[in-house]
């Protein structure tokens, strides 16, 4: 039986552009992974969450680290537990299958219903990691050597792969993906994002916070530009504290919510000491 084609039209808590929505639906229709690139804080991870919520699917997250291997996502053979059981006479050590533990990819393949699989920050792993997953992501199956069993997907997962573009991915891997780059939101789009999170926000606060935020991001010597998530945290801090925003550009309260580098904090201290503010910077 052919599975019903799912269509993503956005969600109540995630602002999606038409281009991104189309990319998601093309990847679903063509049954190819969607590779999402963009600087940190542009909502790459939240996209997978929004898709799972909108399509009423479970979300399985495989967070990639520098030490992650492709095998980790498939399965792990627990030889230590089997050795322990053989020494102390516990369990049926002849039944190797009970010592096979599925990884995140294995969980997605064997799920009884279609899921969204997020492979998060794939560029953190070594260069061979994406190539090692080519067969599994293309054929949607993998082989377990210890049990001589081929695990095939029951319901092909919707695969979202994120990258912060810290390193180039192999061409062979890129050919198998649908690609979309999430541009950093402009002020108008950012205002829409803020309203999704804080629907009752004071318009004056939002206007001043946005202007200050984009002025900071535009500074040439900034070591780390604040992201969307940091802007949302800053606005929440301003709302909770109830501080006056009349002198927001001069005072810049809770600056440590926006800036995370000592050099950037020192630069603002120097600006204040010289009598400048964001208003005339």
Short mmCIF file of C-alpha atoms in Angstrom, two decimals:
data_model
loop_
_atom_site.label_atom_id
_atom_site.label_comp_id
_atom_site.label_asym_id
_atom_site.label_seq_id
_atom_site.Cartn_x
_atom_site.Cartn_y
_atom_site.Cartn_z
CA UNK A 1 0.00 0.00 0.00
CA UNK A 2 1.32 3.43 -0.93
CA UNK A 3 1.71 5.73 2.07
CA UNK A 4 -0.20 8.98 2.10
CA UNK A 5 1.93 11.90 0.98
CA UNK A 6 2.50 14.36 3.82
CA UNK A 7 2.55 18.08 3.10
CA UNK A 8 4.19 20.59 5.43
CA UNK A 9 2.44 23.97 5.54
CA UNK A 10 4.21 25.42 8.58
CA UNK A 11 3.23 25.46 12.23
CA UNK A 12 1.88 27.90 14.79
CA UNK A 13 5.21 28.26 16.58
CA UNK A 14 7.63 28.40 13.65
CA UNK A 15 7.80 31.13 11.01
CA UNK A 16 8.61 29.48 7.69
CA UNK A 17 9.31 31.14 4.34
CA UNK A 18 7.70 29.85 1.15
CA UNK A 19 11.12 28.75 -0.12
CA UNK A 20 11.84 26.70 2.99
CA UNK A 21 8.35 25.17 3.01
CA UNK A 22 8.79 24.16 -0.63
CA UNK A 23 12.20 22.62 0.12
CA UNK A 24 10.67 20.51 2.90
CA UNK A 25 7.86 19.27 0.67
CA UNK A 26 10.18 18.52 -2.25
CA UNK A 27 12.39 16.42 0.03
CA UNK A 28 9.33 14.53 1.29
CA UNK A 29 8.00 13.96 -2.24
CA UNK A 30 11.36 12.83 -3.63
CA UNK A 31 12.14 10.82 -0.47
CA UNK A 32 15.52 12.47 -0.07
CA UNK A 33 17.17 13.95 3.04
CA UNK A 34 16.83 17.71 3.42
CA UNK A 35 20.18 19.34 4.21
CA UNK A 36 19.70 22.65 6.01
CA UNK A 37 22.60 25.06 6.34
CA UNK A 38 22.77 28.43 8.04
CA UNK A 39 24.55 30.23 10.85
CA UNK A 40 23.75 29.17 14.42
CA UNK A 41 20.45 30.47 15.73
CA UNK A 42 18.55 30.55 12.42
CA UNK A 43 16.11 27.83 13.47
CA UNK A 44 17.57 24.77 11.76
CA UNK A 45 16.93 22.40 14.65
CA UNK A 46 13.53 23.95 15.39
CA UNK A 47 12.49 23.20 11.80
CA UNK A 48 12.55 19.46 12.49
CA UNK A 49 10.50 20.02 15.63
CA UNK A 50 7.98 22.08 13.68
CA UNK A 51 7.66 19.40 10.98
CA UNK A 52 7.09 16.65 13.54
CA UNK A 53 4.41 18.71 15.31
CA UNK A 54 2.67 19.80 12.11
CA UNK A 55 2.58 16.28 10.68
CA UNK A 56 1.87 14.61 14.06
CA UNK A 57 4.99 12.46 13.95
CA UNK A 58 7.50 11.48 16.59
CA UNK A 59 10.86 13.24 16.40
CA UNK A 60 14.06 11.23 16.74
CA UNK A 61 17.17 13.37 17.25
CA UNK A 62 20.68 12.14 16.51
CA UNK A 63 23.01 14.83 17.85
CA UNK A 64 26.40 14.57 16.17
CA UNK A 65 29.68 15.12 18.03
CA UNK A 66 33.28 15.15 16.87
CA UNK A 67 33.66 11.54 18.06
CA UNK A 68 30.43 10.23 16.49
CA UNK A 69 30.76 7.36 14.01
CA UNK A 70 28.17 6.29 11.45
CA UNK A 71 27.95 2.89 13.14
CA UNK A 72 26.65 4.59 16.31
CA UNK A 73 23.47 5.54 14.51
CA UNK A 74 22.81 2.03 13.23
CA UNK A 75 23.41 -0.33 16.14
CA UNK A 76 25.83 -1.27 18.88
CA UNK A 77 26.78 -4.82 19.83
CA UNK A 78 27.13 -4.97 23.61
CA UNK A 79 30.01 -7.43 23.91
CA UNK A 80 30.73 -6.40 27.51
CA UNK A 81 27.24 -7.36 28.71
CA UNK A 82 27.39 -10.65 26.83
CA UNK A 83 30.76 -11.46 28.41
CA UNK A 84 29.37 -10.58 31.84
CA UNK A 85 26.35 -12.84 31.33
CA UNK A 86 28.54 -15.73 30.15
CA UNK A 87 30.73 -15.45 33.25
CA UNK A 88 27.87 -15.26 35.73
CA UNK A 89 25.42 -17.53 33.97
CA UNK A 90 22.76 -14.89 33.40
CA UNK A 91 20.60 -14.85 30.28
CA UNK A 92 20.89 -16.81 27.05
CA UNK A 93 24.23 -15.72 25.64
CA UNK A 94 23.51 -17.73 22.48
CA UNK A 95 20.79 -15.24 21.61
CA UNK A 96 23.02 -12.54 20.16
CA UNK A 97 20.03 -10.42 19.14
CA UNK A 98 19.37 -9.43 22.75
CA UNK A 99 22.78 -7.73 22.85
CA UNK A 100 22.10 -5.62 19.78
CA UNK A 101 21.00 -2.09 20.69
CA UNK A 102 19.68 0.07 17.88
CA UNK A 103 20.99 3.59 17.36
CA UNK A 104 18.88 6.58 16.33
CA UNK A 105 18.89 5.63 12.66
CA UNK A 106 17.93 2.08 13.60
CA UNK A 107 15.08 3.37 15.77
CA UNK A 108 13.76 5.47 12.89
CA UNK A 109 13.92 2.53 10.48
CA UNK A 110 12.10 0.12 12.78
CA UNK A 111 9.42 2.52 14.06
CA UNK A 112 5.86 1.27 13.58
CA UNK A 113 4.87 4.67 12.18
CA UNK A 114 6.65 7.27 10.09
CA UNK A 115 8.89 9.60 12.08
CA UNK A 116 10.99 12.70 11.54
CA UNK A 117 14.70 11.94 11.94
CA UNK A 118 16.96 14.90 12.73
CA UNK A 119 20.68 14.39 12.15
CA UNK A 120 21.85 17.51 13.94
CA UNK A 121 25.12 19.33 13.11
CA UNK A 122 26.54 16.71 10.77
CA UNK A 123 29.59 18.89 10.07
CA UNK A 124 30.88 18.28 13.62
CA UNK A 125 31.91 14.71 12.70
CA UNK A 126 34.96 13.76 10.64
CA UNK A 127 34.94 14.02 6.85
CA UNK A 128 34.20 10.33 6.29
CA UNK A 129 31.06 10.36 8.43
CA UNK A 130 28.62 11.53 5.71
CA UNK A 131 30.06 9.08 3.16
CA UNK A 132 29.67 6.23 5.63
CA UNK A 133 25.92 6.88 5.68
CA UNK A 134 25.38 6.99 1.91
CA UNK A 135 24.04 3.45 1.56
CA UNK A 136 21.82 3.58 4.62
CA UNK A 137 20.20 6.92 3.73
CA UNK A 138 19.83 5.97 0.07
CA UNK A 139 18.57 2.39 0.42
CA UNK A 140 17.01 2.83 3.87
CA UNK A 141 18.48 -0.41 5.18
CA UNK A 142 21.55 -1.72 6.99
CA UNK A 143 23.12 -5.09 7.77
CA UNK A 144 23.84 -6.46 11.25
CA UNK A 145 26.92 -8.67 10.97
CA UNK A 146 26.45 -10.39 14.32
CA UNK A 147 22.94 -11.69 13.55
CA UNK A 148 23.25 -11.88 9.73
CA UNK A 149 20.11 -9.74 9.52
CA UNK A 150 19.22 -6.89 7.17
CA UNK A 151 17.16 -4.19 8.84
CA UNK A 152 14.88 -2.46 6.34
CA UNK A 153 12.80 0.59 7.07
CA UNK A 154 9.14 -0.03 7.85
CA UNK A 155 8.13 3.55 7.09
CA UNK A 156 10.68 5.77 5.38
CA UNK A 157 11.48 8.59 7.82
CA UNK A 158 11.50 12.25 6.88
CA UNK A 159 15.21 13.03 7.27
CA UNK A 160 16.37 16.54 8.19
CA UNK A 161 20.13 17.13 8.35
CA UNK A 162 21.57 20.35 9.75
CA UNK A 163 24.98 21.90 9.23
CA UNK A 164 26.58 25.08 10.53
CA UNK A 165 28.82 25.07 7.47
CA UNK A 166 31.94 24.59 9.61
CA UNK A 167 33.38 22.26 6.97
CA UNK A 168 32.54 21.18 3.44
CA UNK A 169 30.53 17.99 2.99
CA UNK A 170 31.49 15.37 0.36
CA UNK A 171 30.02 15.80 -3.13
CA UNK A 172 28.67 12.24 -3.17
CA UNK A 173 26.68 13.03 -0.04
CA UNK A 174 25.44 16.38 -1.32
CA UNK A 175 24.13 14.76 -4.53
CA UNK A 176 21.75 12.65 -2.47
CA UNK A 177 20.26 15.60 -0.55
CA UNK A 178 17.84 18.42 -1.19
CA UNK A 179 19.64 21.59 -0.07
CA UNK A 180 18.35 24.79 1.49
CA UNK A 181 20.24 27.66 3.11
CA UNK A 182 18.36 29.57 5.79
CA UNK A 183 19.23 33.25 5.49
CA UNK A 184 19.38 35.22 8.71
CA UNK A 185 15.97 36.92 9.13
CA UNK A 186 15.60 40.58 8.22
CA UNK A 187 13.90 42.93 10.70
CA UNK A 188 10.42 42.32 9.30
CA UNK A 189 10.75 38.54 9.47
CA UNK A 190 12.36 38.76 12.90
CA UNK A 191 9.38 40.78 14.13
CA UNK A 192 7.13 37.93 12.98
CA UNK A 193 9.28 35.45 14.91
CA UNK A 194 9.12 37.58 18.05
CA UNK A 195 5.32 37.81 17.84
CA UNK A 196 5.09 34.02 17.61
CA UNK A 197 6.93 33.74 20.94
CA UNK A 198 5.64 36.88 22.66
CA UNK A 199 2.28 37.75 21.17
CA UNK A 200 1.55 40.43 23.75
CA UNK A 201 4.87 42.25 23.47
CA UNK A 202 4.84 46.02 23.70
CA UNK A 203 5.42 47.45 20.23
CA UNK A 204 7.82 50.12 21.51
CA UNK A 205 9.96 47.52 23.28
CA UNK A 206 10.09 45.32 20.18
CA UNK A 207 11.01 48.22 17.90
CA UNK A 208 13.85 49.41 20.16
CA UNK A 209 15.12 45.89 20.85
CA UNK A 210 15.19 45.05 17.13
CA UNK A 211 17.03 48.24 16.23
CA UNK A 212 19.62 47.67 18.96
CA UNK A 213 20.01 44.01 17.99
CA UNK A 214 20.69 44.70 14.31
CA UNK A 215 23.06 47.55 15.12
CA UNK A 216 25.07 45.15 17.28
CA UNK A 217 25.07 42.47 14.56
CA UNK A 218 26.34 45.08 12.09
CA UNK A 219 29.46 45.89 14.09
CA UNK A 220 32.56 44.93 12.11
CA UNK A 221 34.82 43.89 14.98
CA UNK A 222 32.29 41.65 16.77
CA UNK A 223 33.73 38.22 17.56
CA UNK A 224 30.35 36.45 17.80
CA UNK A 225 27.20 38.02 16.46
CA UNK A 226 24.08 37.36 18.55
CA UNK A 227 21.55 34.95 17.07
CA UNK A 228 17.76 34.75 17.01
CA UNK A 229 17.64 32.64 20.17
CA UNK A 230 19.75 35.19 22.03
CA UNK A 231 17.51 38.03 20.88
CA UNK A 232 14.45 36.14 22.17
CA UNK A 233 16.17 35.55 25.52
CA UNK A 234 17.13 39.23 25.73
CA UNK A 235 13.59 40.39 25.02
CA UNK A 236 12.28 37.99 27.65
CA UNK A 237 14.76 39.39 30.17
CA UNK A 238 13.63 42.94 29.35
CA UNK A 239 9.97 41.98 29.70
CA UNK A 240 10.40 40.10 32.99
CA UNK A 241 12.60 42.75 34.61
CA UNK A 242 10.32 45.62 33.72
CA UNK A 243 13.29 47.94 33.16
CA UNK A 244 12.64 51.23 31.41
CA UNK A 245 13.44 51.08 27.72
CA UNK A 246 13.54 54.85 27.27
CA UNK A 247 17.34 54.79 27.55
CA UNK A 248 17.82 51.31 26.08
CA UNK A 249 20.54 52.36 23.63
CA UNK A 250 22.55 54.05 26.39
CA UNK A 251 22.04 51.48 29.17
CA UNK A 252 21.93 48.22 27.17
CA UNK A 253 20.81 46.13 30.18
CA UNK A 254 21.48 42.38 30.31
CA UNK A 255 24.11 42.69 27.59
CA UNK A 256 25.53 39.33 28.63
CA UNK A 257 22.41 37.67 27.25
CA UNK A 258 23.32 38.91 23.76
CA UNK A 259 27.12 38.82 23.82
CA UNK A 260 29.12 35.72 24.78
CA UNK A 261 32.73 36.77 24.11
CA UNK A 262 34.98 38.74 26.47
CA UNK A 263 36.30 40.83 23.57
CA UNK A 264 32.79 41.88 22.59
CA UNK A 265 31.86 42.82 26.16
CA UNK A 266 35.11 44.81 26.47
CA UNK A 267 34.33 46.65 23.24
CA UNK A 268 30.99 47.82 24.63
CA UNK A 269 32.62 48.88 27.89
CA UNK A 270 35.02 51.00 25.87
CA UNK A 271 32.13 52.50 23.89
CA UNK A 272 30.39 53.54 27.11
CA UNK A 273 33.56 54.97 28.61
CA UNK A 274 33.96 57.19 25.54
CA UNK A 275 30.43 58.47 26.01
CA UNK A 276 28.99 56.79 22.94
CA UNK A 277 25.80 54.73 22.69
CA UNK A 278 24.17 52.53 20.07
CA UNK A 279 22.11 55.53 19.03
CA UNK A 280 25.11 57.26 17.47
CA UNK A 281 27.40 54.27 16.90
#
